[in-house]
């Protein structure tokens, strides 16, 4: 797997590059965002491990430069910023995963392997399943041709569940991906969000689309 490591701490650069090469990754190292964009423009990577706090151009600047879909590399953000709002901002900016420093090297490896297994998302294509159609570009949703009036968070939740059908999303992950930087966000908030979305779907005639796996989370099978 070809990996670009973007990190300005020389110590972390050395340790990570050494560890990743030892388990078989091909690793290029960039020390700031401008250098990272140079590597990304010149070479193809499967994964980018991206620090957020970087000289010259920060991690968000690098995320903004990446193409939206297709052959875009998967991005795992490594950051000392540990607030839900930081994670949400990075995920919304196009990161695929987020790991808070300090972290265990084994966890980083496990997450990189999980990312490599994830199918490439064509983020702009319409999604269809069981009569439900979602258009991410216009943020519109329909059930059998009837427009569903979804709040932005309800749309985002439905989009995540439809994109990853069959995968159970724990509440904590839904919270990170969707609930946003709202300080009211909580497990209870996720329940309320799911309840509201299910009710709107049911009112339109689409019942039982979203399943609840007790103690595990929610999914569209
Ligand atoms: Ca840094």
PDB file of C-alpha atoms in Angstrom, residues 2-212:
ATOM      1  CA  UNK A   2       1.330   3.442  -0.967  1.00  0.00           C
ATOM      2  CA  UNK A   3       1.006   5.914   1.833  1.00  0.00           C
ATOM      3  CA  UNK A   4       1.769   9.601   2.236  1.00  0.00           C
ATOM      4  CA  UNK A   5       2.571  10.647   5.765  1.00  0.00           C
ATOM      5  CA  UNK A   6       2.037  14.360   6.410  1.00  0.00           C
ATOM      6  CA  UNK A   7       3.428  15.324   9.788  1.00  0.00           C
ATOM      7  CA  UNK A   8       5.614  18.207  10.954  1.00  0.00           C
ATOM      8  CA  UNK A   9       6.922  16.621  14.132  1.00  0.00           C
ATOM      9  CA  UNK A  10      10.237  15.079  13.098  1.00  0.00           C
ATOM     10  CA  UNK A  11      10.140  12.573  15.905  1.00  0.00           C
ATOM     11  CA  UNK A  12       6.681  11.325  14.948  1.00  0.00           C
ATOM     12  CA  UNK A  13       7.644  11.354  11.257  1.00  0.00           C
ATOM     13  CA  UNK A  14      10.593   9.086  11.948  1.00  0.00           C
ATOM     14  CA  UNK A  15       8.766   6.690  14.268  1.00  0.00           C
ATOM     15  CA  UNK A  16       5.705   6.336  12.050  1.00  0.00           C
ATOM     16  CA  UNK A  17       7.605   6.013   8.779  1.00  0.00           C
ATOM     17  CA  UNK A  18       9.834   3.364  10.330  1.00  0.00           C
ATOM     18  CA  UNK A  19       6.903   1.432  11.795  1.00  0.00           C
ATOM     19  CA  UNK A  20       4.783   1.610   8.638  1.00  0.00           C
ATOM     20  CA  UNK A  21       7.650   0.552   6.376  1.00  0.00           C
ATOM     21  CA  UNK A  22       8.397  -2.334   8.718  1.00  0.00           C
ATOM     22  CA  UNK A  23       4.901  -3.739   8.124  1.00  0.00           C
ATOM     23  CA  UNK A  24       5.130  -3.360   4.349  1.00  0.00           C
ATOM     24  CA  UNK A  25       3.827   0.119   3.496  1.00  0.00           C
ATOM     25  CA  UNK A  26       5.612   2.244   0.904  1.00  0.00           C
ATOM     26  CA  UNK A  27       5.881   5.582   2.680  1.00  0.00           C
ATOM     27  CA  UNK A  28       6.587   9.108   1.456  1.00  0.00           C
ATOM     28  CA  UNK A  29       6.927  11.825   4.073  1.00  0.00           C
ATOM     29  CA  UNK A  30       5.843  15.457   3.799  1.00  0.00           C
ATOM     30  CA  UNK A  31       6.532  17.975   6.542  1.00  0.00           C
ATOM     31  CA  UNK A  32       3.899  20.576   5.639  1.00  0.00           C
ATOM     32  CA  UNK A  33       0.745  21.008   3.577  1.00  0.00           C
ATOM     33  CA  UNK A  34       2.388  22.569   0.543  1.00  0.00           C
ATOM     34  CA  UNK A  35       4.870  19.723   0.291  1.00  0.00           C
ATOM     35  CA  UNK A  36       1.987  17.248   0.751  1.00  0.00           C
ATOM     36  CA  UNK A  37       0.057  18.771  -2.145  1.00  0.00           C
ATOM     37  CA  UNK A  38       3.188  18.484  -4.291  1.00  0.00           C
ATOM     38  CA  UNK A  39       3.431  14.753  -3.539  1.00  0.00           C
ATOM     39  CA  UNK A  40      -0.323  14.282  -4.089  1.00  0.00           C
ATOM     40  CA  UNK A  41      -0.220  16.021  -7.459  1.00  0.00           C
ATOM     41  CA  UNK A  42       2.734  13.939  -8.609  1.00  0.00           C
ATOM     42  CA  UNK A  43       2.022  10.455  -7.249  1.00  0.00           C
ATOM     43  CA  UNK A  44      -0.934   8.168  -6.580  1.00  0.00           C
ATOM     44  CA  UNK A  45      -1.495   7.073  -2.980  1.00  0.00           C
ATOM     45  CA  UNK A  46      -3.866   4.590  -1.390  1.00  0.00           C
ATOM     46  CA  UNK A  47      -3.828   6.382   1.941  1.00  0.00           C
ATOM     47  CA  UNK A  48      -2.808   9.699   3.457  1.00  0.00           C
ATOM     48  CA  UNK A  49      -2.060  10.005   7.164  1.00  0.00           C
ATOM     49  CA  UNK A  50      -2.623  13.695   7.757  1.00  0.00           C
ATOM     50  CA  UNK A  51      -1.787  15.897  10.704  1.00  0.00           C
ATOM     51  CA  UNK A  52      -4.038  18.966  11.001  1.00  0.00           C
ATOM     52  CA  UNK A  53      -1.632  21.445  12.557  1.00  0.00           C
ATOM     53  CA  UNK A  54       1.009  21.969   9.850  1.00  0.00           C
ATOM     54  CA  UNK A  55       3.249  24.832   8.710  1.00  0.00           C
ATOM     55  CA  UNK A  56       2.492  26.792   5.504  1.00  0.00           C
ATOM     56  CA  UNK A  57      -0.795  24.993   4.734  1.00  0.00           C
ATOM     57  CA  UNK A  58      -2.745  23.091   7.388  1.00  0.00           C
ATOM     58  CA  UNK A  59      -4.468  19.725   7.088  1.00  0.00           C
ATOM     59  CA  UNK A  60      -7.786  21.308   6.108  1.00  0.00           C
ATOM     60  CA  UNK A  61      -5.997  23.033   3.218  1.00  0.00           C
ATOM     61  CA  UNK A  62      -4.744  19.641   2.048  1.00  0.00           C
ATOM     62  CA  UNK A  63      -8.239  18.102   2.363  1.00  0.00           C
ATOM     63  CA  UNK A  64      -9.724  20.943   0.323  1.00  0.00           C
ATOM     64  CA  UNK A  65      -7.305  20.281  -2.522  1.00  0.00           C
ATOM     65  CA  UNK A  66      -8.162  16.589  -2.852  1.00  0.00           C
ATOM     66  CA  UNK A  67     -10.647  15.659  -5.569  1.00  0.00           C
ATOM     67  CA  UNK A  68     -14.121  14.732  -4.291  1.00  0.00           C
ATOM     68  CA  UNK A  69     -14.412  11.176  -5.575  1.00  0.00           C
ATOM     69  CA  UNK A  70     -12.963   8.608  -7.911  1.00  0.00           C
ATOM     70  CA  UNK A  71      -9.329   7.736  -7.368  1.00  0.00           C
ATOM     71  CA  UNK A  72      -8.904   9.962  -4.367  1.00  0.00           C
ATOM     72  CA  UNK A  73      -6.770   8.452  -1.579  1.00  0.00           C
ATOM     73  CA  UNK A  74      -8.326   7.614   1.783  1.00  0.00           C
ATOM     74  CA  UNK A  75      -7.400  10.125   4.439  1.00  0.00           C
ATOM     75  CA  UNK A  76      -6.840   9.338   8.080  1.00  0.00           C
ATOM     76  CA  UNK A  77      -6.448  12.491  10.152  1.00  0.00           C
ATOM     77  CA  UNK A  78      -4.114  12.356  13.124  1.00  0.00           C
ATOM     78  CA  UNK A  79      -4.605  15.207  15.505  1.00  0.00           C
ATOM     79  CA  UNK A  80      -4.147  16.308  19.055  1.00  0.00           C
ATOM     80  CA  UNK A  81      -7.500  18.093  18.761  1.00  0.00           C
ATOM     81  CA  UNK A  82      -9.893  15.818  20.575  1.00  0.00           C
ATOM     82  CA  UNK A  83     -13.226  17.641  20.479  1.00  0.00           C
ATOM     83  CA  UNK A  84     -16.210  16.138  18.651  1.00  0.00           C
ATOM     84  CA  UNK A  85     -16.410  19.414  16.696  1.00  0.00           C
ATOM     85  CA  UNK A  86     -12.825  18.914  15.404  1.00  0.00           C
ATOM     86  CA  UNK A  87     -13.634  15.394  14.246  1.00  0.00           C
ATOM     87  CA  UNK A  88     -16.823  16.520  12.581  1.00  0.00           C
ATOM     88  CA  UNK A  89     -15.040  19.379  10.815  1.00  0.00           C
ATOM     89  CA  UNK A  90     -12.360  17.007   9.495  1.00  0.00           C
ATOM     90  CA  UNK A  91     -14.879  14.353   8.403  1.00  0.00           C
ATOM     91  CA  UNK A  92     -17.025  16.990   6.723  1.00  0.00           C
ATOM     92  CA  UNK A  93     -13.943  18.338   4.960  1.00  0.00           C
ATOM     93  CA  UNK A  94     -13.425  14.900   3.405  1.00  0.00           C
ATOM     94  CA  UNK A  95     -11.373  12.892   5.917  1.00  0.00           C
ATOM     95  CA  UNK A  96     -12.333   9.218   6.064  1.00  0.00           C
ATOM     96  CA  UNK A  97     -11.220   8.602   9.623  1.00  0.00           C
ATOM     97  CA  UNK A  98      -9.821  10.470  12.613  1.00  0.00           C
ATOM     98  CA  UNK A  99      -7.414   9.353  15.294  1.00  0.00           C
ATOM     99  CA  UNK A 100      -6.563  11.451  18.337  1.00  0.00           C
ATOM    100  CA  UNK A 101      -2.945  11.834  19.481  1.00  0.00           C
ATOM    101  CA  UNK A 102      -1.482  10.219  21.444  1.00  0.00           C
ATOM    102  CA  UNK A 103      -2.485   6.917  19.894  1.00  0.00           C
ATOM    103  CA  UNK A 104      -1.292   3.335  19.820  1.00  0.00           C
ATOM    104  CA  UNK A 105       0.567   2.342  16.658  1.00  0.00           C
ATOM    105  CA  UNK A 106      -1.494  -0.859  16.464  1.00  0.00           C
ATOM    106  CA  UNK A 107      -4.692   1.167  16.350  1.00  0.00           C
ATOM    107  CA  UNK A 108      -3.338   3.311  13.529  1.00  0.00           C
ATOM    108  CA  UNK A 109      -2.479   0.126  11.609  1.00  0.00           C
ATOM    109  CA  UNK A 110      -5.898  -1.414  12.224  1.00  0.00           C
ATOM    110  CA  UNK A 111      -7.619   1.731  10.988  1.00  0.00           C
ATOM    111  CA  UNK A 112      -5.445   1.960   7.882  1.00  0.00           C
ATOM    112  CA  UNK A 113      -6.256  -1.634   7.022  1.00  0.00           C
ATOM    113  CA  UNK A 114      -9.969  -0.969   7.578  1.00  0.00           C
ATOM    114  CA  UNK A 115      -9.773   2.075   5.283  1.00  0.00           C
ATOM    115  CA  UNK A 116      -8.056   0.034   2.593  1.00  0.00           C
ATOM    116  CA  UNK A 117     -10.962  -2.433   2.664  1.00  0.00           C
ATOM    117  CA  UNK A 118     -13.613   0.257   2.367  1.00  0.00           C
ATOM    118  CA  UNK A 119     -14.960   0.615  -1.166  1.00  0.00           C
ATOM    119  CA  UNK A 120     -14.270   3.946  -2.850  1.00  0.00           C
ATOM    120  CA  UNK A 121     -17.243   6.205  -2.423  1.00  0.00           C
ATOM    121  CA  UNK A 122     -18.477   8.115  -5.396  1.00  0.00           C
ATOM    122  CA  UNK A 123     -19.636  10.890  -3.161  1.00  0.00           C
ATOM    123  CA  UNK A 124     -21.830  12.666  -5.672  1.00  0.00           C
ATOM    124  CA  UNK A 125     -23.804   9.823  -7.200  1.00  0.00           C
ATOM    125  CA  UNK A 126     -27.467   9.431  -6.325  1.00  0.00           C
ATOM    126  CA  UNK A 127     -28.201   6.565  -3.951  1.00  0.00           C
ATOM    127  CA  UNK A 128     -31.180   4.249  -4.293  1.00  0.00           C
ATOM    128  CA  UNK A 129     -32.430   1.460  -2.103  1.00  0.00           C
ATOM    129  CA  UNK A 130     -35.848  -0.039  -1.348  1.00  0.00           C
ATOM    130  CA  UNK A 131     -37.689   2.786  -3.124  1.00  0.00           C
ATOM    131  CA  UNK A 132     -35.698   5.520  -1.369  1.00  0.00           C
ATOM    132  CA  UNK A 133     -33.655   7.815  -3.580  1.00  0.00           C
ATOM    133  CA  UNK A 134     -31.102  10.341  -2.286  1.00  0.00           C
ATOM    134  CA  UNK A 135     -29.375  13.009  -4.319  1.00  0.00           C
ATOM    135  CA  UNK A 136     -26.349  14.257  -2.347  1.00  0.00           C
ATOM    136  CA  UNK A 137     -25.822  17.161  -4.762  1.00  0.00           C
ATOM    137  CA  UNK A 138     -29.208  18.753  -4.185  1.00  0.00           C
ATOM    138  CA  UNK A 139     -29.547  17.256  -0.673  1.00  0.00           C
ATOM    139  CA  UNK A 140     -32.977  15.934  -1.715  1.00  0.00           C
ATOM    140  CA  UNK A 141     -34.643  12.644  -0.876  1.00  0.00           C
ATOM    141  CA  UNK A 142     -37.698  10.827  -2.215  1.00  0.00           C
ATOM    142  CA  UNK A 143     -39.622   7.696  -1.437  1.00  0.00           C
ATOM    143  CA  UNK A 144     -41.264   6.202  -4.514  1.00  0.00           C
ATOM    144  CA  UNK A 145     -41.285   9.655  -6.115  1.00  0.00           C
ATOM    145  CA  UNK A 146     -42.672  11.486  -3.080  1.00  0.00           C
ATOM    146  CA  UNK A 147     -40.296  14.161  -1.747  1.00  0.00           C
ATOM    147  CA  UNK A 148     -39.219  13.596   1.853  1.00  0.00           C
ATOM    148  CA  UNK A 149     -38.822  16.768   3.860  1.00  0.00           C
ATOM    149  CA  UNK A 150     -35.716  15.972   5.839  1.00  0.00           C
ATOM    150  CA  UNK A 151     -33.737  18.250   8.122  1.00  0.00           C
ATOM    151  CA  UNK A 152     -30.014  18.487   7.198  1.00  0.00           C
ATOM    152  CA  UNK A 153     -28.977  16.089   9.941  1.00  0.00           C
ATOM    153  CA  UNK A 154     -31.699  13.600   9.030  1.00  0.00           C
ATOM    154  CA  UNK A 155     -30.518  13.707   5.428  1.00  0.00           C
ATOM    155  CA  UNK A 156     -26.896  13.223   6.529  1.00  0.00           C
ATOM    156  CA  UNK A 157     -27.851  10.228   8.682  1.00  0.00           C
ATOM    157  CA  UNK A 158     -29.845   8.602   5.894  1.00  0.00           C
ATOM    158  CA  UNK A 159     -26.974   9.224   3.484  1.00  0.00           C
ATOM    159  CA  UNK A 160     -24.415   7.557   5.747  1.00  0.00           C
ATOM    160  CA  UNK A 161     -26.648   4.529   6.377  1.00  0.00           C
ATOM    161  CA  UNK A 162     -27.468   4.145   2.686  1.00  0.00           C
ATOM    162  CA  UNK A 163     -23.852   4.482   1.590  1.00  0.00           C
ATOM    163  CA  UNK A 164     -22.760   1.758   3.975  1.00  0.00           C
ATOM    164  CA  UNK A 165     -25.697  -0.614   3.833  1.00  0.00           C
ATOM    165  CA  UNK A 166     -25.278  -3.639   6.063  1.00  0.00           C
ATOM    166  CA  UNK A 167     -22.875  -1.903   8.402  1.00  0.00           C
ATOM    167  CA  UNK A 168     -24.003  -1.181  11.956  1.00  0.00           C
ATOM    168  CA  UNK A 169     -23.258   2.368  13.072  1.00  0.00           C
ATOM    169  CA  UNK A 170     -22.813   2.797  16.832  1.00  0.00           C
ATOM    170  CA  UNK A 171     -24.318   5.948  18.283  1.00  0.00           C
ATOM    171  CA  UNK A 172     -20.886   7.364  19.029  1.00  0.00           C
ATOM    172  CA  UNK A 173     -19.933   7.160  15.366  1.00  0.00           C
ATOM    173  CA  UNK A 174     -23.221   8.704  14.254  1.00  0.00           C
ATOM    174  CA  UNK A 175     -22.572  11.449  16.758  1.00  0.00           C
ATOM    175  CA  UNK A 176     -19.128  12.087  15.287  1.00  0.00           C
ATOM    176  CA  UNK A 177     -20.217  11.981  11.692  1.00  0.00           C
ATOM    177  CA  UNK A 178     -23.508  13.772  11.871  1.00  0.00           C
ATOM    178  CA  UNK A 179     -24.576  15.371  15.073  1.00  0.00           C
ATOM    179  CA  UNK A 180     -22.118  18.212  14.565  1.00  0.00           C
ATOM    180  CA  UNK A 181     -20.483  20.541  16.989  1.00  0.00           C
ATOM    181  CA  UNK A 182     -23.737  21.042  18.877  1.00  0.00           C
ATOM    182  CA  UNK A 183     -22.968  20.919  22.571  1.00  0.00           C
ATOM    183  CA  UNK A 184     -26.398  19.339  23.093  1.00  0.00           C
ATOM    184  CA  UNK A 185     -25.289  16.383  20.993  1.00  0.00           C
ATOM    185  CA  UNK A 186     -25.365  13.146  22.944  1.00  0.00           C
ATOM    186  CA  UNK A 187     -26.455   9.536  22.691  1.00  0.00           C
ATOM    187  CA  UNK A 188     -29.937  10.751  23.471  1.00  0.00           C
ATOM    188  CA  UNK A 189     -29.607  13.273  20.635  1.00  0.00           C
ATOM    189  CA  UNK A 190     -28.813  10.443  18.227  1.00  0.00           C
ATOM    190  CA  UNK A 191     -31.910   8.547  19.395  1.00  0.00           C
ATOM    191  CA  UNK A 192     -34.044  11.616  18.792  1.00  0.00           C
ATOM    192  CA  UNK A 193     -32.491  12.097  15.356  1.00  0.00           C
ATOM    193  CA  UNK A 194     -33.129   8.470  14.362  1.00  0.00           C
ATOM    194  CA  UNK A 195     -36.664   8.617  15.761  1.00  0.00           C
ATOM    195  CA  UNK A 196     -37.448  11.752  13.750  1.00  0.00           C
ATOM    196  CA  UNK A 197     -36.056  10.301  10.542  1.00  0.00           C
ATOM    197  CA  UNK A 198     -37.936   7.029  10.985  1.00  0.00           C
ATOM    198  CA  UNK A 199     -41.153   8.910  11.635  1.00  0.00           C
ATOM    199  CA  UNK A 200     -40.809  10.986   8.454  1.00  0.00           C
ATOM    200  CA  UNK A 201     -40.064   7.860   6.444  1.00  0.00           C
ATOM    201  CA  UNK A 202     -43.031   6.046   7.986  1.00  0.00           C
ATOM    202  CA  UNK A 203     -45.356   8.991   7.325  1.00  0.00           C
ATOM    203  CA  UNK A 204     -44.372   8.822   3.666  1.00  0.00           C
ATOM    204  CA  UNK A 205     -45.172   5.094   3.720  1.00  0.00           C
ATOM    205  CA  UNK A 206     -41.671   3.714   4.089  1.00  0.00           C
ATOM    206  CA  UNK A 207     -41.615   1.780   7.351  1.00  0.00           C
ATOM    207  CA  UNK A 208     -38.821  -0.334   8.850  1.00  0.00           C
ATOM    208  CA  UNK A 209     -36.027   0.912   6.590  1.00  0.00           C
ATOM    209  CA  UNK A 210     -33.676   1.609   9.496  1.00  0.00           C
ATOM    210  CA  UNK A 211     -33.070  -1.202  11.944  1.00  0.00           C
ATOM    211  CA  UNK A 212     -31.875  -0.965  15.504  1.00  0.00           C
TER     212      UNK A 212
END
